Amino acid sequence: MSSTTLQWLSLVGTIWLQAIIGTNTNFPAYSSQLKQLLSISQVQLNNLAFASDAGKLFGWFSGLASIYLPLWLVLLTGSTLGLIGYGVQYLFITEQISSLSYWHVFLLTFLAGNSICWINTVCYVVTIRNFLSDRQVAVGITTSYQGLSAKIYANIVDAVSPHKKAKAFLFLNSLLPVIVGLVAAPLVREFDATSPKHTRVGFAVMFVITIFTGIYAVLSSLQFVTSKASSLDIMTGILVCLLLPLLVPLSVKIKELQDNRENLRIYHFTMEENNSEERVENEVKEGEVEEEIGIIEEVGVKLMLRRINFWLYFFVYYFGATVGLVYLNNLGQIAESRGCSNTSSLVSLSSSFGFFGRLMPSLMYYFYRGQCRISRPASLLAAMVPTSGAFFLLLNRTDLALYISTAVIGVCTGAITSIAVSTTTELFGTKHFSVNHNVVVANIPMGSFVFGYSAALVYRNEGHEHYEHGQCMGMECYRNTFIIWGSLCFFGTLLALILHVRTRKFYSQIQ
């Protein structure tokens, strides 16, 4: 099989890994049941959500491992860590293990959260190396599927075990990454080739497939659809969507077979000359992409921490995407307190819109590159405004407001997460990107603890004041929390505006 076909297959393998890597995103779907099974408080439950995010603090271990170890070993290491982290928890709640304290569960959740970093590192390395000249587009497409993780897991659980969700989710979280990792391990590796052929057409087809998958995910999350179609039908549809990307490497292989038949009549020296010309063209295109990206300065982490732009950027992410992620982590308790029983539908909705949020930046870059484009800070600003409004909309007690706000927060959080990868590169350079960006995303576990813990305290106080056993029902459970989150997000919007003004001159020069 040619290297071009294998490169496209590596992209498909990466898509499959990204689709099942977000094991922490389905936590809201079973958090209420886990709270009852473990007999823990809302504050302790929030600490478990924080433990999963805190695993990212040691994500740099996987970065070092990818330098010195084969990528397939890094991939299987991450899958194994997830198997241990979630698997032991599953054995505990199914009473296969009797002696397991709360802090054991906390450490296991931390380990499971760290496993995501290992698999994610492999996905980034393989995608960037195999599609160097189109790395932003390739990374955008693959990471968008991570937004579907919660949707995929929720559909499988609804079809297989709808009444024992906590046990089913933990079982899937432990085994599914291992199974998909074993299948994808032969595919996700670096291949020796300058640039895959037919990239323009290939990525166009990938975008069509990806958008179709996202539309199906959104429609199958709506209540009027779920009431008519069975859970098994919806699950089958999403699995078929995950197989559709195979059409691209299959088409490339068929095209190569046809070209090989035609080239049998061409002299070898002509073929070598054409290949040489193609290599030159690819090098020129890669150079053009480098010029299009541009950077403000090339700095390491020490100098970056002294830059005003860094702190503006850090807190824009902190008050934007991180607050959104904390909201999504607490979605199960929020829905329960408002009397909304269809938590799985809400989680699927947020997952589906998060999928489109991650995809949109790469989609715009692909079709508008070389033309006048909106700058990264301006893109962050555009995503922050509706996020702030969505939190204030949650003060409305209707289910419609809950669904609309969840969709808006999902799409904007996904967009900010995707935009951030390119923003870090453009503000602080490419040489130290892995370290610099890990410092930026360190705000996620920090925010998960601060915002999540404060929300849990408000929930507990309201519960003790109005109800028994610390359980709170009603709008007052999260009313003050939504006001605080919305206000912080609005403050982050102002910071994004300042960052946009400070970098406007630079972006106007590279347009």
PDB file of N, CA, C and O in Angstrom, residues 4 16 18 56 65 106 124 131 156 170 177 187 215 231 268-269 272-274 342 349 431 434 436 458 492:
ATOM      1  N   THR A   4       0.863   7.443   0.483  1.00  0.00           N
ATOM      2  CA  THR A   4      -0.238   8.416   0.443  1.00  0.00           C
ATOM      3  C   THR A   4      -1.504   7.830   1.050  1.00  0.00           C
ATOM      4  O   THR A   4      -2.177   8.472   1.866  1.00  0.00           O
ATOM      5  N   TRP A  16     -10.843   8.209  14.821  1.00  0.00           N
ATOM      6  CA  TRP A  16     -11.441   7.208  15.714  1.00  0.00           C
ATOM      7  C   TRP A  16     -10.956   7.376  17.144  1.00  0.00           C
ATOM      8  O   TRP A  16     -11.735   7.271  18.090  1.00  0.00           O
ATOM      9  N   GLN A  18      -9.815  10.176  18.525  1.00  0.00           N
ATOM     10  CA  GLN A  18     -10.375  11.408  19.080  1.00  0.00           C
ATOM     11  C   GLN A  18     -11.845  11.237  19.445  1.00  0.00           C
ATOM     12  O   GLN A  18     -12.338  11.862  20.391  1.00  0.00           O
ATOM     13  N   LYS A  56      -4.321  16.694  33.541  1.00  0.00           N
ATOM     14  CA  LYS A  56      -3.639  17.449  32.480  1.00  0.00           C
ATOM     15  C   LYS A  56      -2.377  18.148  32.982  1.00  0.00           C
ATOM     16  O   LYS A  56      -1.519  18.521  32.182  1.00  0.00           O
ATOM     17  N   ALA A  65       7.598  11.230  26.502  1.00  0.00           N
ATOM     18  CA  ALA A  65       7.554   9.835  26.061  1.00  0.00           C
ATOM     19  C   ALA A  65       7.490   9.727  24.546  1.00  0.00           C
ATOM     20  O   ALA A  65       8.089   8.824  23.948  1.00  0.00           O
ATOM     21  N   PHE A 106     -10.550   9.147  43.942  1.00  0.00           N
ATOM     22  CA  PHE A 106     -10.006  10.422  43.477  1.00  0.00           C
ATOM     23  C   PHE A 106      -8.722  10.198  42.674  1.00  0.00           C
ATOM     24  O   PHE A 106      -8.551  10.748  41.573  1.00  0.00           O
ATOM     25  N   TYR A 124      -1.882  14.346  17.952  1.00  0.00           N
ATOM     26  CA  TYR A 124      -1.285  15.590  17.476  1.00  0.00           C
ATOM     27  C   TYR A 124      -0.012  15.327  16.679  1.00  0.00           C
ATOM     28  O   TYR A 124       0.185  15.885  15.590  1.00  0.00           O
ATOM     29  N   PHE A 131       0.709  15.522   7.777  1.00  0.00           N
ATOM     30  CA  PHE A 131       0.060  16.570   6.972  1.00  0.00           C
ATOM     31  C   PHE A 131       0.676  17.916   7.340  1.00  0.00           C
ATOM     32  O   PHE A 131      -0.018  18.835   7.777  1.00  0.00           O
ATOM     33  N   ILE A 156     -24.423   4.731  23.171  1.00  0.00           N
ATOM     34  CA  ILE A 156     -24.157   3.307  23.432  1.00  0.00           C
ATOM     35  C   ILE A 156     -24.808   2.872  24.740  1.00  0.00           C
ATOM     36  O   ILE A 156     -25.441   1.810  24.819  1.00  0.00           O
ATOM     37  N   LEU A 170     -18.609   3.682  33.160  1.00  0.00           N
ATOM     38  CA  LEU A 170     -17.286   3.318  33.652  1.00  0.00           C
ATOM     39  C   LEU A 170     -16.741   2.098  32.908  1.00  0.00           C
ATOM     40  O   LEU A 170     -15.537   2.019  32.616  1.00  0.00           O
ATOM     41  N   PRO A 177     -11.433   2.726  24.852  1.00  0.00           N
ATOM     42  CA  PRO A 177     -10.146   3.264  24.371  1.00  0.00           C
ATOM     43  C   PRO A 177      -9.104   2.184  24.109  1.00  0.00           C
ATOM     44  O   PRO A 177      -8.282   2.325  23.191  1.00  0.00           O
ATOM     45  N   LEU A 187      -2.188   2.057  12.358  1.00  0.00           N
ATOM     46  CA  LEU A 187      -2.473   3.139  11.411  1.00  0.00           C
ATOM     47  C   LEU A 187      -1.829   4.452  11.822  1.00  0.00           C
ATOM     48  O   LEU A 187      -1.332   5.194  10.966  1.00  0.00           O
ATOM     49  N   ILE A 215     -24.233  17.197  11.813  1.00  0.00           N
ATOM     50  CA  ILE A 215     -25.670  17.444  11.651  1.00  0.00           C
ATOM     51  C   ILE A 215     -26.473  16.264  12.185  1.00  0.00           C
ATOM     52  O   ILE A 215     -27.489  16.437  12.884  1.00  0.00           O
ATOM     53  N   SER A 231     -32.961   3.875  20.562  1.00  0.00           N
ATOM     54  CA  SER A 231     -31.573   4.148  20.935  1.00  0.00           C
ATOM     55  C   SER A 231     -30.603   3.332  20.088  1.00  0.00           C
ATOM     56  O   SER A 231     -29.516   3.804  19.738  1.00  0.00           O
ATOM     57  N   HIS A 268      10.643   5.996 -17.375  1.00  0.00           N
ATOM     58  CA  HIS A 268      11.006   6.191 -15.974  1.00  0.00           C
ATOM     59  C   HIS A 268      11.592   7.579 -15.731  1.00  0.00           C
ATOM     60  O   HIS A 268      11.332   8.200 -14.704  1.00  0.00           O
ATOM     61  N   PHE A 269      12.401   8.077 -16.687  1.00  0.00           N
ATOM     62  CA  PHE A 269      13.029   9.383 -16.445  1.00  0.00           C
ATOM     63  C   PHE A 269      11.995  10.497 -16.425  1.00  0.00           C
ATOM     64  O   PHE A 269      12.141  11.503 -15.726  1.00  0.00           O
ATOM     65  N   GLU A 272      10.415  10.408 -12.982  1.00  0.00           N
ATOM     66  CA  GLU A 272      11.297  10.980 -11.976  1.00  0.00           C
ATOM     67  C   GLU A 272      11.281  12.506 -12.052  1.00  0.00           C
ATOM     68  O   GLU A 272      11.297  13.210 -11.046  1.00  0.00           O
ATOM     69  N   GLU A 273      11.237  13.035 -13.292  1.00  0.00           N
ATOM     70  CA  GLU A 273      11.208  14.477 -13.472  1.00  0.00           C
ATOM     71  C   GLU A 273       9.929  15.068 -12.881  1.00  0.00           C
ATOM     72  O   GLU A 273       9.951  16.101 -12.209  1.00  0.00           O
ATOM     73  N   ASN A 274       8.797  14.389 -13.121  1.00  0.00           N
ATOM     74  CA  ASN A 274       7.526  14.874 -12.601  1.00  0.00           C
ATOM     75  C   ASN A 274       7.494  14.831 -11.073  1.00  0.00           C
ATOM     76  O   ASN A 274       6.983  15.740 -10.413  1.00  0.00           O
ATOM     77  N   ASN A 342     -34.055  14.485  31.390  1.00  0.00           N
ATOM     78  CA  ASN A 342     -33.388  13.955  30.195  1.00  0.00           C
ATOM     79  C   ASN A 342     -31.946  14.460  30.118  1.00  0.00           C
ATOM     80  O   ASN A 342     -31.577  15.217  29.226  1.00  0.00           O
ATOM     81  N   LEU A 349     -26.446  16.921  23.320  1.00  0.00           N
ATOM     82  CA  LEU A 349     -26.595  18.216  22.639  1.00  0.00           C
ATOM     83  C   LEU A 349     -25.332  19.062  22.799  1.00  0.00           C
ATOM     84  O   LEU A 349     -24.817  19.620  21.820  1.00  0.00           O
ATOM     85  N   LYS A 431       8.683  27.026  18.259  1.00  0.00           N
ATOM     86  CA  LYS A 431       9.777  26.220  18.808  1.00  0.00           C
ATOM     87  C   LYS A 431       9.454  25.657  20.190  1.00  0.00           C
ATOM     88  O   LYS A 431       9.828  24.531  20.521  1.00  0.00           O
ATOM     89  N   SER A 434       4.922  23.164  22.584  1.00  0.00           N
ATOM     90  CA  SER A 434       4.417  22.114  23.463  1.00  0.00           C
ATOM     91  C   SER A 434       4.438  22.543  24.927  1.00  0.00           C
ATOM     92  O   SER A 434       3.485  22.296  25.676  1.00  0.00           O
ATOM     93  N   ASN A 436       4.739  25.852  26.009  1.00  0.00           N
ATOM     94  CA  ASN A 436       3.938  27.074  26.151  1.00  0.00           C
ATOM     95  C   ASN A 436       2.446  26.783  26.235  1.00  0.00           C
ATOM     96  O   ASN A 436       1.726  27.337  27.078  1.00  0.00           O
ATOM     97  N   VAL A 458     -22.161  26.684  46.957  1.00  0.00           N
ATOM     98  CA  VAL A 458     -23.460  27.353  46.841  1.00  0.00           C
ATOM     99  C   VAL A 458     -24.577  26.326  46.798  1.00  0.00           C
ATOM    100  O   VAL A 458     -25.612  26.474  47.479  1.00  0.00           O
ATOM    101  N   GLY A 492     -13.982  38.556  30.883  1.00  0.00           N
ATOM    102  CA  GLY A 492     -13.080  37.919  29.916  1.00  0.00           C
ATOM    103  C   GLY A 492     -13.274  38.467  28.521  1.00  0.00           C
ATOM    104  O   GLY A 492     -12.310  38.561  27.739  1.00  0.00           O
TER     105      GLY A 492
END
